[in-house]
Coordinates of N, CA and C in Angstrom, one line a residue:
M268 N 87.5 -192.7 -145.4 CA 88.0 -193.8 -144.9 C 89.5 -193.9 -145.2
D269 N 90.3 -194.3 -144.2 CA 91.5 -194.5 -144.6 C 92.0 -196.1 -144.7
E270 N 91.9 -196.6 -145.9 CA 92.2 -198.0 -146.5 C 93.6 -198.4 -145.7
A271 N 94.6 -197.3 -146.0 CA 95.8 -198.1 -145.7 C 95.9 -198.3 -144.0
G272 N 95.2 -197.5 -143.5 CA 95.0 -197.7 -141.9 C 94.5 -199.0 -141.8
C273 N 93.5 -198.8 -142.0 CA 92.5 -200.2 -142.0 C 93.4 -201.4 -142.2
N274 N 93.9 -201.4 -143.0 CA 94.8 -202.3 -143.6 C 95.8 -202.7 -142.8
E275 N 96.6 -201.7 -142.2 CA 97.8 -202.0 -141.3 C 97.3 -202.6 -139.8
A276 N 96.1 -201.8 -139.6 CA 95.4 -202.4 -138.1 C 94.6 -203.9 -138.4
G277 N 94.6 -204.2 -139.6 CA 93.7 -205.6 -139.6 C 92.4 -205.7 -139.5
I278 N 92.1 -203.9 -139.8 CA 90.4 -203.9 -139.9 C 89.9 -204.3 -141.2
D279 N 88.6 -205.1 -141.3 CA 87.9 -205.3 -142.5 C 87.4 -204.3 -143.0
L280 N 87.9 -204.1 -144.5 CA 87.2 -202.7 -144.9 C 85.5 -202.7 -144.9
G281 N 85.3 -203.9 -145.2 CA 83.7 -203.9 -145.5 C 83.1 -203.5 -144.3
L282 N 83.4 -203.8 -143.1 CA 83.1 -203.7 -141.6 C 83.2 -202.2 -141.4
A283 N 84.3 -201.7 -141.8 CA 84.5 -200.1 -141.5 C 83.5 -199.3 -142.3
E284 N 83.3 -199.9 -143.4 CA 82.3 -199.0 -144.4 C 81.0 -199.0 -143.8
R285 N 80.6 -200.2 -143.2 CA 79.2 -200.5 -142.9 C 79.3 -199.7 -141.5
T286 N 80.0 -199.8 -140.4 CA 80.1 -199.0 -139.4 C 79.9 -197.4 -139.6
I287 N 80.8 -196.9 -140.5 CA 80.5 -195.5 -140.9 C 79.1 -195.3 -141.4
A288 N 78.7 -196.2 -142.3 CA 77.2 -195.9 -142.8 C 76.1 -196.2 -141.5
E289 N 76.3 -197.1 -140.6 CA 75.3 -197.4 -139.7 C 75.2 -196.0 -138.6
L290 N 76.6 -195.6 -138.4 CA 76.6 -194.6 -137.3 C 76.5 -193.2 -137.9
N291 N 76.3 -193.2 -139.3 CA 76.3 -192.0 -139.8 C 77.5 -191.1 -139.7
L292 N 78.7 -191.7 -139.9 CA 79.6 -190.5 -139.4 C 80.0 -189.6 -140.5
N293 N 79.5 -190.0 -142.0 CA 79.6 -188.8 -143.0 C 78.5 -187.9 -143.0
C294 N 77.8 -187.8 -142.2 CA 76.8 -186.8 -142.2 C 77.3 -185.4 -142.3
R295 N 76.3 -184.6 -143.0 CA 77.0 -183.0 -143.2 C 77.6 -182.4 -141.8
R296 N 76.6 -182.6 -140.7 CA 77.1 -181.8 -139.5 C 78.6 -182.5 -139.3
L297 N 78.8 -183.5 -139.2 CA 80.4 -184.3 -138.9 C 81.2 -183.8 -139.7
A298 N 80.8 -183.9 -141.0 CA 81.8 -183.4 -142.1 C 82.1 -182.1 -142.0
E299 N 81.4 -181.0 -141.7 CA 81.4 -179.8 -141.8 C 82.5 -179.6 -140.2
A300 N 82.2 -179.8 -139.2 CA 82.9 -179.9 -137.9 C 84.4 -180.3 -138.2
R301 N 84.6 -181.8 -138.9 CA 85.7 -182.3 -139.0 C 86.5 -181.2 -140.0
F302 N 86.0 -180.7 -141.0 CA 86.6 -180.0 -142.1 C 87.2 -178.7 -141.3
A303 N 86.2 -177.9 -140.4 CA 86.7 -177.0 -139.4 C 87.9 -177.1 -138.7
V304 N 88.0 -178.2 -138.0 CA 89.3 -178.9 -137.3 C 90.2 -178.8 -138.3
Y305 N 90.2 -179.5 -139.3 CA 91.2 -179.6 -140.4 C 91.9 -178.3 -140.5
L306 N 90.8 -177.4 -141.0 CA 91.4 -175.9 -141.4 C 92.1 -175.1 -140.3
E307 N 91.5 -175.5 -139.0 CA 92.5 -174.8 -138.0 C 93.7 -175.2 -137.7
L308 N 93.9 -176.7 -138.1 CA 94.9 -177.3 -137.9 C 96.3 -177.0 -138.9
E309 N 95.4 -177.0 -140.0 CA 96.6 -176.6 -140.9 C 96.8 -174.9 -140.9
E310 N 96.1 -174.2 -140.5 CA 96.4 -172.8 -140.4 C 97.2 -172.7 -139.3
Q311 N 97.4 -173.4 -138.2 CA 98.4 -173.3 -137.0 C 99.8 -173.9 -137.7
K312 N 99.6 -175.1 -138.6 CA 101.0 -175.8 -138.9 C 101.5 -174.6 -139.9
Q313 N 100.8 -173.6 -140.7 CA 101.2 -172.7 -141.6 C 101.8 -171.6 -140.9
R314 N 101.2 -171.2 -139.7 CA 101.9 -170.1 -139.0 C 103.3 -170.7 -138.6
L315 N 103.2 -171.9 -137.9 CA 104.5 -172.5 -137.3 C 105.7 -172.6 -138.4
R316 N 105.3 -172.9 -139.7 CA 106.5 -173.0 -140.8 C 106.8 -171.4 -141.3
E317 N 105.9 -170.6 -141.1 CA 106.3 -169.6 -141.7 C 107.2 -168.5 -140.8
T318 N 107.3 -169.1 -139.5 CA 108.6 -168.5 -138.5 C 110.0 -168.8 -139.3
G319 N 110.3 -169.2 -140.5 CA 111.5 -169.3 -141.2 C 112.5 -170.3 -140.4
N320 N 112.3 -170.5 -139.3 CA 113.4 -171.2 -138.6 C 112.8 -172.8 -138.6
L321 N 113.4 -173.6 -139.1 CA 113.2 -175.1 -139.2 C 112.5 -175.7 -138.1
E322 N 113.8 -175.3 -137.4 CA 113.8 -176.3 -135.9 C 112.7 -175.5 -134.7
A323 N 112.5 -174.1 -134.8 CA 111.6 -173.6 -134.1 C 110.3 -174.0 -134.6
G324 N 110.0 -174.1 -136.0 CA 108.8 -175.0 -136.7 C 108.6 -176.3 -136.0
R325 N 109.7 -177.1 -135.9 CA 109.3 -178.5 -135.6 C 109.0 -178.5 -134.0
A326 N 109.6 -177.4 -133.3 CA 109.3 -177.7 -131.8 C 108.0 -177.1 -131.7
G327 N 107.3 -176.3 -132.5 CA 106.0 -175.6 -132.3 C 105.1 -176.9 -132.8
I328 N 105.5 -177.9 -133.8 CA 104.5 -178.8 -134.1 C 104.5 -179.9 -132.8
R329 N 105.6 -180.1 -132.2 CA 105.8 -180.8 -131.2 C 104.8 -180.3 -129.9
R330 N 104.8 -179.1 -129.7 CA 103.9 -178.5 -128.8 C 102.3 -178.5 -129.4
L331 N 102.2 -178.6 -130.2 CA 100.6 -178.5 -130.8 C 100.2 -179.7 -130.8
A332 N 101.2 -180.7 -131.1 CA 101.0 -182.1 -131.0 C 100.3 -182.6 -129.4
A333 N 101.2 -182.2 -128.4 CA 100.8 -182.3 -126.9 C 99.5 -181.6 -126.7
Q334 N 99.6 -180.5 -127.2 CA 98.2 -179.8 -126.9 C 96.8 -180.2 -127.3
C335 N 96.8 -181.0 -128.7 CA 95.8 -181.4 -129.3 C 95.6 -182.8 -128.6
L336 N 96.5 -183.6 -128.1 CA 96.5 -185.0 -128.3 C 96.4 -185.5 -126.8
D337 N 97.0 -184.9 -125.9 CA 96.9 -185.3 -124.6 C 95.4 -185.1 -124.1
P338 N 94.8 -185.8 -123.3 CA 93.7 -185.9 -122.6 C 93.6 -184.9 -121.7
D339 N 92.2 -184.2 -121.4 CA 91.9 -183.0 -120.6 C 91.8 -183.7 -119.0
S340 N 91.6 -182.9 -118.1 CA 91.7 -183.4 -116.5 C 90.6 -184.3 -116.2
Q341 N 89.8 -184.7 -117.3 CA 88.8 -185.9 -117.0 C 89.0 -186.8 -117.9
G342 N 90.2 -187.0 -118.6 CA 90.4 -188.2 -119.4 C 90.1 -188.4 -121.0
R343 N 89.5 -186.9 -121.4 CA 88.7 -187.2 -122.7 C 89.8 -186.5 -123.5
R344 N 89.8 -186.8 -124.8 CA 90.4 -186.3 -125.8 C 89.7 -185.2 -126.8
L345 N 90.4 -184.7 -127.5 CA 89.5 -183.7 -128.5 C 88.7 -184.6 -129.5
A346 N 87.7 -183.7 -130.0 CA 87.0 -184.3 -131.2 C 87.8 -184.7 -132.3
F347 N 87.7 -185.4 -132.9 CA 88.4 -185.9 -134.4 C 89.9 -186.2 -134.2
F348 N 90.1 -186.7 -133.2 CA 91.7 -187.2 -132.5 C 92.2 -187.8 -133.7
T349 N 91.7 -188.6 -134.3 CA 92.4 -189.2 -135.5 C 92.5 -188.6 -136.7
L350 N 92.0 -187.5 -137.1 CA 92.2 -186.5 -137.7 C 93.3 -185.6 -137.5
I351 N 93.4 -185.3 -136.2 CA 94.5 -184.3 -135.9 C 95.8 -185.3 -135.7
R352 N 95.9 -186.6 -135.0 CA 96.9 -187.2 -135.4 C 97.5 -187.6 -136.5
E353 N 96.6 -187.9 -137.6 CA 97.1 -187.9 -139.0 C 97.7 -186.8 -139.6
R354 N 97.0 -185.6 -139.4 CA 97.7 -184.3 -139.7 C 98.5 -183.7 -139.1
L355 N 99.1 -184.5 -138.0 CA 100.6 -184.0 -137.3 C 101.5 -185.1 -137.6
G356 N 101.2 -186.2 -138.2 CA 102.2 -186.9 -138.4 C 103.2 -187.5 -137.3
R357 N 104.4 -187.4 -138.0 CA 105.3 -188.1 -137.1 C 105.4 -187.1 -135.3
A358 N 105.3 -185.9 -135.6 CA 105.3 -185.4 -134.2 C 104.3 -185.9 -133.1
A359 N 102.9 -186.3 -133.9 CA 102.1 -186.7 -133.1 C 102.3 -188.4 -132.6
E360 N 102.9 -189.1 -133.4 CA 103.3 -190.4 -133.3 C 104.4 -190.5 -132.2
E361 N 105.5 -189.6 -132.2 CA 106.5 -189.4 -131.3 C 105.9 -189.1 -130.0
H362 N 104.8 -188.4 -130.1 CA 104.2 -187.6 -128.7 C 103.4 -189.0 -128.0
L363 N 102.7 -189.4 -128.8 CA 101.7 -190.5 -128.1 C 102.5 -191.6 -128.0
E364 N 103.6 -191.9 -128.2 CA 104.6 -192.8 -127.9 C 105.4 -192.6 -126.9
A365 N 105.6 -191.2 -126.5 CA 106.3 -190.9 -125.4 C 105.4 -191.1 -123.9
T366 N 104.3 -190.6 -124.5 CA 103.3 -190.9 -123.2 C 102.6 -191.6 -122.8
G367 N 103.0 -193.1 -123.6 CA 102.2 -194.3 -123.4 C 101.2 -194.8 -124.1
Y368 N 100.6 -193.9 -124.8 CA 99.4 -194.0 -125.7 C 99.4 -195.3 -126.3
S369 N 98.5 -196.4 -126.2 CA 98.4 -197.7 -127.2 C 97.0 -197.5 -127.9
G370 N 97.0 -197.1 -129.1 CA 95.6 -197.3 -129.6 C 95.8 -196.7 -130.8

């Protein structure tokens, strides 16, 4: 659980922990799926860094943010949206702000 994020958003930590437990959001199946998304994202970021061109790498991260964070044609976002958002950092926040996302 992201305690700093909860505090920043004004979310009660106890309530967040109870919600996670009640909905079983840390079950093995979800943890493994979340970890697979994490690994894939980190591999993609590493490949972008390996280009050796800082600006090209940053542009690649911005494209990755758009690809991963924009909703599909039915308005759905990828699973583990918040994980993706966190791992893409500033590029994600800039993209979401530019597209009018408020959440």
